[in-house]
Amino acid sequence: MDNIYILGIESSCDDTSAAVLKDGILLSNVTASQAVHKAYGGVVPELASRAHQQNIVPVVDQALRQAGISREQLSAIAFTRGPGLMGSLLVGVSFAKGMAAALNIPLIDVNHLQGHILAHFIHTPDDDYQSPEFPFLCLLVSGGNSQIVLVKSYREMEIIGQTIDDAAGEAIDKCSKVMGLGYPGGPIIDRLARQGNPEAFAFAKPNIPGYDYSFSGLKTSFLYSLRDWLKDDPDFIQNHLNDLAASLEKTIVDILMKKLRLAARDLKINRIALAGGVSANNGLRNAFRDYAKRYHWQIFIPRFSYTTDNAAMIAITGYFKYQDKDFCPMDAPAFSRVSV
């Protein structure tokens, strides 16, 4: 039986990434990040799409070289179809379509959010990572998404809770920007929080029914509290930076974990996974381990290299779909917004 080689391409936001799998095992995962956005405090769509155009050819070439294969050996090409920034997506979608047509191989479209969840099934030749068995619950937290997903199989996923306004990552980035800490705010807040007192300040927590989230109230509470403190002490942020970061992080983690615990209890599921860019946060990872001890959860925390946007998660999703011959027509458009 011939080997199955899948090329994955990810270009949904500001990272251009390509990865190669052989029979479901990761051979390469190459990512080119874009530092240009830091000066603007957020991703500038036009600049992102231009950078993707510059990066995609060398990134794909390097991924194939690292995998030790030629493009003629590829069985299929998987690409992020959405959600994401439309200009960025179009670069990856167009490249994948052109390459698949030139090689006369199948094209596989991948939902970016499903890719984050299925990152738990990425394996390298020498790893011992244990993937979760189905069904399991996944807390998917990234810059634009905060969701609790019931994962019944790699094909069947049900959102049972999600944010009704800001996502956790958005709240962190906006609060970081107000404090003058730069972009992206997540890694900065995470680093500062490790040196601070998480009980130093109290911020508003939402009371949303069911499993849904809301972070706009927390963001507003943080901003108004900061405004009042600065009236009395213009150097308040500088003098309390670590404690502010630690208290903000703890509040967000508490909000996320409370609803996840409720869902796990109601559905009687103890296999709980974490996914998305915010899953790299140290406070959230520690909370996961703490809840696992308290509530006897079997937890699955992704390796740091698979938390942010990467093509390995696109390739593994493509591999599963390839086995089902779930291919994509050449005229399938990109989409900017969609749920799992």
Tab-separated table of C-alpha atoms in Angstrom:
chain	number	residue	atom	x	y	z
A	1	MET	CA	0.000	0.000	0.000
A	2	ASP	CA	1.332	3.429	-0.932
A	3	ASN	CA	2.168	5.937	1.780
A	4	ILE	CA	-0.235	8.829	2.291
A	5	TYR	CA	1.528	12.201	2.208
A	6	ILE	CA	-0.553	15.229	3.164
A	7	LEU	CA	0.640	18.821	2.742
A	8	GLY	CA	-1.145	21.210	5.117
A	9	ILE	CA	-1.303	24.971	4.509
A	10	GLU	CA	-2.417	27.523	7.125
A	11	SER	CA	-2.852	31.240	6.362
A	12	SER	CA	-5.897	32.355	8.349
A	13	CYS	CA	-4.331	35.319	10.147
A	14	ASP	CA	-0.712	36.494	10.431
A	15	ASP	CA	1.232	33.215	10.361
A	16	THR	CA	2.122	31.447	7.128
A	17	SER	CA	2.615	27.762	7.849
A	18	ALA	CA	3.110	24.517	5.936
A	19	ALA	CA	3.422	20.961	7.259
A	20	VAL	CA	3.843	17.474	5.825
A	21	LEU	CA	2.412	14.238	7.251
A	22	LYS	CA	3.295	10.692	6.258
A	23	ASP	CA	0.529	8.231	7.174
A	24	GLY	CA	-0.616	10.578	9.932
A	25	ILE	CA	2.868	11.172	11.375
A	26	LEU	CA	4.298	14.681	11.269
A	27	LEU	CA	7.495	15.055	9.244
A	28	SER	CA	7.749	18.859	9.137
A	29	ASN	CA	5.979	21.968	10.399
A	30	VAL	CA	7.332	25.330	9.192
A	31	THR	CA	5.908	28.709	10.212
A	32	ALA	CA	6.797	32.254	9.198
A	33	SER	CA	5.466	34.868	11.629
A	34	GLN	CA	4.858	38.538	10.905
A	35	ALA	CA	6.422	41.075	13.277
A	36	VAL	CA	5.135	44.067	11.299
A	37	HIS	CA	1.820	44.172	13.193
A	38	LYS	CA	3.344	44.950	16.598
A	39	ALA	CA	3.737	48.613	15.705
A	40	TYR	CA	-0.031	48.896	15.122
A	41	GLY	CA	-1.274	47.102	18.242
A	42	GLY	CA	-3.059	44.429	16.210
A	43	VAL	CA	-3.102	42.580	12.910
A	44	VAL	CA	-3.439	44.843	9.849
A	45	PRO	CA	-5.276	42.698	7.242
A	46	GLU	CA	-3.677	44.253	4.173
A	47	LEU	CA	-0.168	43.892	5.556
A	48	ALA	CA	-0.927	40.311	6.588
A	49	SER	CA	-2.066	39.262	3.117
A	50	ARG	CA	0.991	40.867	1.498
A	51	ALA	CA	3.311	39.022	3.878
A	52	HIS	CA	1.545	35.728	3.117
A	53	GLN	CA	2.203	36.279	-0.576
A	54	GLN	CA	5.899	36.726	0.158
A	55	ASN	CA	6.157	33.797	2.570
A	56	ILE	CA	4.030	31.000	1.180
A	57	VAL	CA	6.343	29.701	-1.542
A	58	PRO	CA	9.503	29.503	0.619
A	59	VAL	CA	7.539	28.083	3.576
A	60	VAL	CA	6.003	25.275	1.493
A	61	ASP	CA	9.356	24.575	-0.144
A	62	GLN	CA	11.061	24.332	3.241
A	63	ALA	CA	8.350	22.036	4.623
A	64	LEU	CA	8.821	19.634	1.698
A	65	ARG	CA	12.600	19.758	2.057
A	66	GLN	CA	12.473	19.052	5.793
A	67	ALA	CA	10.095	16.151	5.179
A	68	GLY	CA	12.524	14.756	2.613
A	69	ILE	CA	9.960	14.338	-0.153
A	70	SER	CA	9.200	15.877	-3.519
A	71	ARG	CA	5.917	17.560	-4.373
A	72	GLU	CA	5.165	14.699	-6.795
A	73	GLN	CA	4.909	12.320	-3.816
A	74	LEU	CA	2.042	14.265	-2.245
A	75	SER	CA	-1.294	12.457	-1.988
A	76	ALA	CA	-3.406	15.558	-1.262
A	77	ILE	CA	-3.228	19.174	-0.126
A	78	ALA	CA	-5.197	20.353	2.908
A	79	PHE	CA	-5.745	24.066	3.443
A	80	THR	CA	-7.488	26.393	5.875
A	81	ARG	CA	-10.689	27.511	4.189
A	82	GLY	CA	-11.866	29.594	7.166
A	83	PRO	CA	-12.628	31.264	9.440
A	84	GLY	CA	-10.047	34.032	9.366
A	85	LEU	CA	-9.032	37.210	7.588
A	86	MET	CA	-10.355	37.001	4.038
A	87	GLY	CA	-7.250	38.444	2.384
A	88	SER	CA	-4.966	36.088	4.277
A	89	LEU	CA	-7.165	33.075	3.588
A	90	LEU	CA	-7.276	33.805	-0.133
A	91	VAL	CA	-3.497	33.544	-0.404
A	92	GLY	CA	-3.466	30.041	1.076
A	93	VAL	CA	-6.623	28.921	-0.716
A	94	SER	CA	-5.367	30.110	-4.111
A	95	PHE	CA	-1.948	28.555	-3.642
A	96	ALA	CA	-3.420	25.209	-2.522
A	97	LYS	CA	-5.818	25.125	-5.472
A	98	GLY	CA	-3.089	25.947	-7.960
A	99	MET	CA	-0.676	23.374	-6.590
A	100	ALA	CA	-3.327	20.640	-6.366
A	101	ALA	CA	-4.404	21.318	-9.953
A	102	ALA	CA	-0.817	21.241	-11.203
A	103	LEU	CA	-0.141	17.936	-9.456
A	104	ASN	CA	-3.616	16.501	-10.235
A	105	ILE	CA	-4.195	15.501	-6.603
A	106	PRO	CA	-7.200	15.988	-4.300
A	107	LEU	CA	-7.861	19.197	-2.409
A	108	ILE	CA	-9.109	19.093	1.212
A	109	ASP	CA	-10.681	22.086	2.954
A	110	VAL	CA	-10.259	22.417	6.716
A	111	ASN	CA	-12.158	24.434	9.306
A	112	HIS	CA	-9.508	26.318	11.264
A	113	LEU	CA	-11.287	25.771	14.606
A	114	GLN	CA	-11.649	22.042	14.032
A	115	GLY	CA	-7.936	22.008	13.276
A	116	HIS	CA	-7.166	23.482	16.698
A	117	ILE	CA	-9.200	20.733	18.359
A	118	LEU	CA	-7.666	17.946	16.300
A	119	ALA	CA	-4.166	19.207	17.104
A	120	HIS	CA	-4.401	16.673	19.930
A	121	PHE	CA	-3.957	13.950	17.298
A	122	ILE	CA	-0.656	15.254	15.920
A	123	HIS	CA	2.155	12.770	16.450
A	124	THR	CA	5.834	12.818	15.544
A	125	PRO	CA	7.926	9.673	14.898
A	126	ASP	CA	9.355	9.584	18.432
A	127	ASP	CA	6.680	11.081	20.694
A	128	ASP	CA	4.575	9.380	23.368
A	129	TYR	CA	1.690	11.852	23.507
A	130	GLN	CA	-1.635	10.225	24.314
A	131	SER	CA	-4.533	11.502	22.219
A	132	PRO	CA	-7.991	11.677	23.826
A	133	GLU	CA	-10.582	9.020	23.171
A	134	PHE	CA	-13.998	10.058	21.884
A	135	PRO	CA	-16.157	11.597	23.186
A	136	PHE	CA	-14.360	14.393	25.000
A	137	LEU	CA	-14.933	18.020	25.880
A	138	CYS	CA	-12.613	20.655	24.468
A	139	LEU	CA	-12.167	24.192	25.743
A	140	LEU	CA	-11.180	26.116	22.620
A	141	VAL	CA	-9.733	29.521	23.491
A	142	SER	CA	-7.981	31.821	21.039
A	143	GLY	CA	-7.813	35.484	20.131
A	144	GLY	CA	-11.235	35.427	18.513
A	145	ASN	CA	-12.965	32.366	19.963
A	146	SER	CA	-13.973	31.007	23.363
A	147	GLN	CA	-15.983	27.806	23.023
A	148	ILE	CA	-16.802	24.589	24.819
A	149	VAL	CA	-17.060	21.852	22.200
A	150	LEU	CA	-18.386	18.319	22.608
A	151	VAL	CA	-16.158	16.247	20.329
A	152	LYS	CA	-17.948	13.018	19.399
A	153	SER	CA	-15.554	12.097	16.590
A	154	TYR	CA	-13.178	13.925	14.275
A	155	ARG	CA	-16.202	14.485	11.982
A	156	GLU	CA	-18.820	15.378	14.592
A	157	MET	CA	-18.339	18.345	16.912
A	158	GLU	CA	-21.044	20.269	18.748
A	159	ILE	CA	-20.591	23.720	20.276
A	160	ILE	CA	-22.411	23.645	23.612
A	161	GLY	CA	-21.119	26.989	24.882
A	162	GLN	CA	-19.439	30.043	23.379
A	163	THR	CA	-18.833	33.715	23.981
A	164	ILE	CA	-21.721	36.062	23.284
A	165	ASP	CA	-19.372	39.032	22.818
A	166	ASP	CA	-15.601	39.312	23.288
A	167	ALA	CA	-13.450	36.203	23.427
A	168	ALA	CA	-10.961	35.642	26.237
A	169	GLY	CA	-8.012	36.399	23.980
A	170	GLU	CA	-9.613	39.638	22.774
A	171	ALA	CA	-10.162	40.783	26.360
A	172	ILE	CA	-6.531	40.101	27.224
A	173	ASP	CA	-5.244	41.923	24.142
A	174	LYS	CA	-7.448	44.980	24.729
A	175	CYS	CA	-6.498	45.262	28.401
A	176	SER	CA	-2.839	44.832	27.510
A	177	LYS	CA	-3.102	47.610	24.941
A	178	VAL	CA	-4.673	50.001	27.472
A	179	MET	CA	-1.792	49.336	29.858
A	180	GLY	CA	0.677	50.151	27.083
A	181	LEU	CA	2.113	46.639	26.971
A	182	GLY	CA	1.927	46.058	23.244
A	183	TYR	CA	0.595	43.317	20.985
A	184	PRO	CA	-0.014	40.423	21.228
A	185	GLY	CA	-1.011	40.877	24.838
A	186	GLY	CA	-1.383	37.224	25.821
A	187	PRO	CA	2.308	36.291	26.193
A	188	ILE	CA	3.074	39.618	27.908
A	189	ILE	CA	0.269	39.270	30.468
A	190	ASP	CA	1.254	35.643	31.047
A	191	ARG	CA	4.876	36.574	31.770
A	192	LEU	CA	4.000	39.438	34.127
A	193	ALA	CA	1.329	37.424	35.944
A	194	ARG	CA	3.881	34.871	37.122
A	195	GLN	CA	5.449	37.597	39.298
A	196	GLY	CA	2.199	39.084	40.611
A	197	ASN	CA	-0.468	38.487	43.249
A	198	PRO	CA	-3.655	37.150	41.598
A	199	GLU	CA	-5.730	38.238	44.614
A	200	ALA	CA	-4.555	41.871	44.554
A	201	PHE	CA	-7.510	43.201	42.536
A	202	ALA	CA	-11.100	42.081	41.940
A	203	PHE	CA	-12.801	42.542	38.586
A	204	ALA	CA	-16.387	41.896	37.508
A	205	LYS	CA	-17.385	38.370	36.540
A	206	PRO	CA	-20.412	37.741	34.297
A	207	ASN	CA	-23.511	35.797	35.279
A	208	ILE	CA	-24.484	34.246	31.939
A	209	PRO	CA	-26.868	31.257	31.942
A	210	GLY	CA	-25.840	27.881	30.587
A	211	TYR	CA	-22.383	27.249	29.208
A	212	ASP	CA	-21.953	30.519	27.298
A	213	TYR	CA	-19.238	33.062	28.034
A	214	SER	CA	-19.023	36.845	28.151
A	215	PHE	CA	-15.876	38.910	28.560
A	216	SER	CA	-17.060	42.400	27.617
A	217	GLY	CA	-18.113	43.144	31.202
A	218	LEU	CA	-14.716	42.121	32.540
A	219	LYS	CA	-13.002	44.310	29.958
A	220	THR	CA	-15.199	47.282	30.901
A	221	SER	CA	-14.674	46.691	34.623
A	222	PHE	CA	-10.917	46.574	34.111
A	223	LEU	CA	-10.860	49.767	32.047
A	224	TYR	CA	-13.048	51.790	34.418
A	225	SER	CA	-11.149	50.588	37.490
A	226	LEU	CA	-7.883	51.524	35.830
A	227	ARG	CA	-9.219	54.977	34.957
A	228	ASP	CA	-10.216	55.628	38.588
A	229	TRP	CA	-6.897	54.404	39.986
A	230	LEU	CA	-4.930	56.538	37.543
A	231	LYS	CA	-6.762	59.665	38.744
A	232	ASP	CA	-5.230	59.197	42.191
A	233	ASP	CA	-1.882	57.820	41.041
A	234	PRO	CA	-0.602	58.548	37.504
A	235	ASP	CA	2.046	55.844	37.989
A	236	PHE	CA	-0.485	53.242	39.130
A	237	ILE	CA	0.041	50.878	36.181
A	238	GLN	CA	3.808	50.931	36.508
A	239	ASN	CA	3.642	50.446	40.280
A	240	HIS	CA	1.161	47.540	40.136
A	241	LEU	CA	1.835	46.005	36.726
A	242	ASN	CA	2.491	42.429	37.846
A	243	ASP	CA	-0.473	42.364	40.229
A	244	LEU	CA	-2.790	43.796	37.570
A	245	ALA	CA	-1.682	41.134	35.097
A	246	ALA	CA	-2.033	38.338	37.647
A	247	SER	CA	-5.513	39.475	38.762
A	248	LEU	CA	-6.726	39.880	35.181
A	249	GLU	CA	-5.408	36.472	34.194
A	250	LYS	CA	-6.961	34.773	37.233
A	251	THR	CA	-10.356	36.352	36.558
A	252	ILE	CA	-10.376	35.142	32.953
A	253	VAL	CA	-9.216	31.673	33.925
A	254	ASP	CA	-11.890	31.445	36.636
A	255	ILE	CA	-14.603	32.404	34.135
A	256	LEU	CA	-13.401	29.824	31.616
A	257	MET	CA	-13.017	26.986	34.090
A	258	LYS	CA	-16.340	27.540	35.904
A	259	LYS	CA	-18.378	26.897	32.747
A	260	LEU	CA	-16.146	24.033	31.649
A	261	ARG	CA	-16.593	22.358	35.025
A	262	LEU	CA	-20.373	22.809	34.749
A	263	ALA	CA	-20.450	21.225	31.287
A	264	ALA	CA	-18.255	18.302	32.335
A	265	ARG	CA	-20.480	17.643	35.355
A	266	ASP	CA	-23.760	17.855	33.449
A	267	LEU	CA	-22.577	15.694	30.543
A	268	LYS	CA	-20.716	13.291	32.851
A	269	ILE	CA	-17.536	13.483	30.774
A	270	ASN	CA	-14.122	13.426	32.432
A	271	ARG	CA	-11.935	13.556	29.300
A	272	ILE	CA	-11.209	17.260	28.948
A	273	ALA	CA	-8.942	18.883	26.349
A	274	LEU	CA	-7.560	22.376	25.884
A	275	ALA	CA	-6.901	24.003	22.495
A	276	GLY	CA	-6.226	27.337	20.792
A	277	GLY	CA	-3.678	30.095	21.224
A	278	VAL	CA	-4.717	30.994	24.777
A	279	SER	CA	-4.066	27.370	25.794
A	280	ALA	CA	-0.384	28.387	25.997
A	281	ASN	CA	-1.252	30.542	29.027
A	282	ASN	CA	0.510	29.301	32.157
A	283	GLY	CA	-2.351	30.191	34.505
A	284	LEU	CA	-4.895	28.317	32.400
A	285	ARG	CA	-2.659	25.259	32.156
A	286	ASN	CA	-2.166	25.240	35.923
A	287	ALA	CA	-5.907	25.549	36.454
A	288	PHE	CA	-6.450	22.567	34.160
A	289	ARG	CA	-4.084	20.480	36.251
A	290	ASP	CA	-5.713	21.649	39.473
A	291	TYR	CA	-9.207	20.790	38.242
A	292	ALA	CA	-7.955	17.401	37.056
A	293	LYS	CA	-6.889	16.575	40.614
A	294	ARG	CA	-10.058	17.938	42.211
A	295	TYR	CA	-12.589	16.442	39.827
A	296	HIS	CA	-10.686	13.371	38.573
A	297	TRP	CA	-10.440	14.607	34.999
A	298	GLN	CA	-8.256	13.009	32.374
A	299	ILE	CA	-6.808	16.103	30.760
A	300	PHE	CA	-5.117	16.753	27.432
A	301	ILE	CA	-2.979	19.866	27.113
A	302	PRO	CA	-1.364	20.520	23.719
A	303	ARG	CA	2.322	21.034	23.224
A	304	PHE	CA	3.216	24.710	22.936
A	305	SER	CA	4.163	24.390	19.262
A	306	TYR	CA	0.598	23.327	18.412
A	307	THR	CA	-1.273	25.990	20.401
A	308	THR	CA	-0.866	28.868	17.968
A	309	ASP	CA	-1.895	28.773	14.307
A	310	ASN	CA	0.095	26.045	12.560
A	311	ALA	CA	-0.189	23.827	9.511
A	312	ALA	CA	0.335	20.577	11.415
A	313	MET	CA	-3.215	20.789	12.770
A	314	ILE	CA	-4.505	21.465	9.250
A	315	ALA	CA	-2.576	18.498	7.876
A	316	ILE	CA	-3.854	16.045	10.520
A	317	THR	CA	-7.432	17.139	9.889
A	318	GLY	CA	-6.778	16.700	6.183
A	319	TYR	CA	-5.410	13.213	6.822
A	320	PHE	CA	-8.609	12.134	8.567
A	321	LYS	CA	-10.731	13.582	5.763
A	322	TYR	CA	-8.510	11.949	3.121
A	323	GLN	CA	-9.247	8.525	4.589
A	324	ASP	CA	-12.954	9.230	4.065
A	325	LYS	CA	-12.321	10.644	0.580
A	326	ASP	CA	-13.870	13.887	1.791
A	327	PHE	CA	-12.411	16.147	-0.840
A	328	CYS	CA	-13.099	19.742	-1.802
A	329	PRO	CA	-14.106	21.102	-5.238
A	330	MET	CA	-11.816	23.589	-6.914
A	331	ASP	CA	-14.451	26.323	-6.816
A	332	ALA	CA	-14.961	26.216	-3.020
A	333	PRO	CA	-14.607	29.786	-1.683
A	334	ALA	CA	-12.876	30.899	1.514
A	335	PHE	CA	-15.078	32.046	4.392
A	336	SER	CA	-14.276	34.569	7.085
A	337	ARG	CA	-16.763	33.553	9.797
A	338	VAL	CA	-18.254	30.236	10.821
A	339	SER	CA	-18.680	27.989	13.859
A	340	VAL	CA	-17.251	24.519	14.319
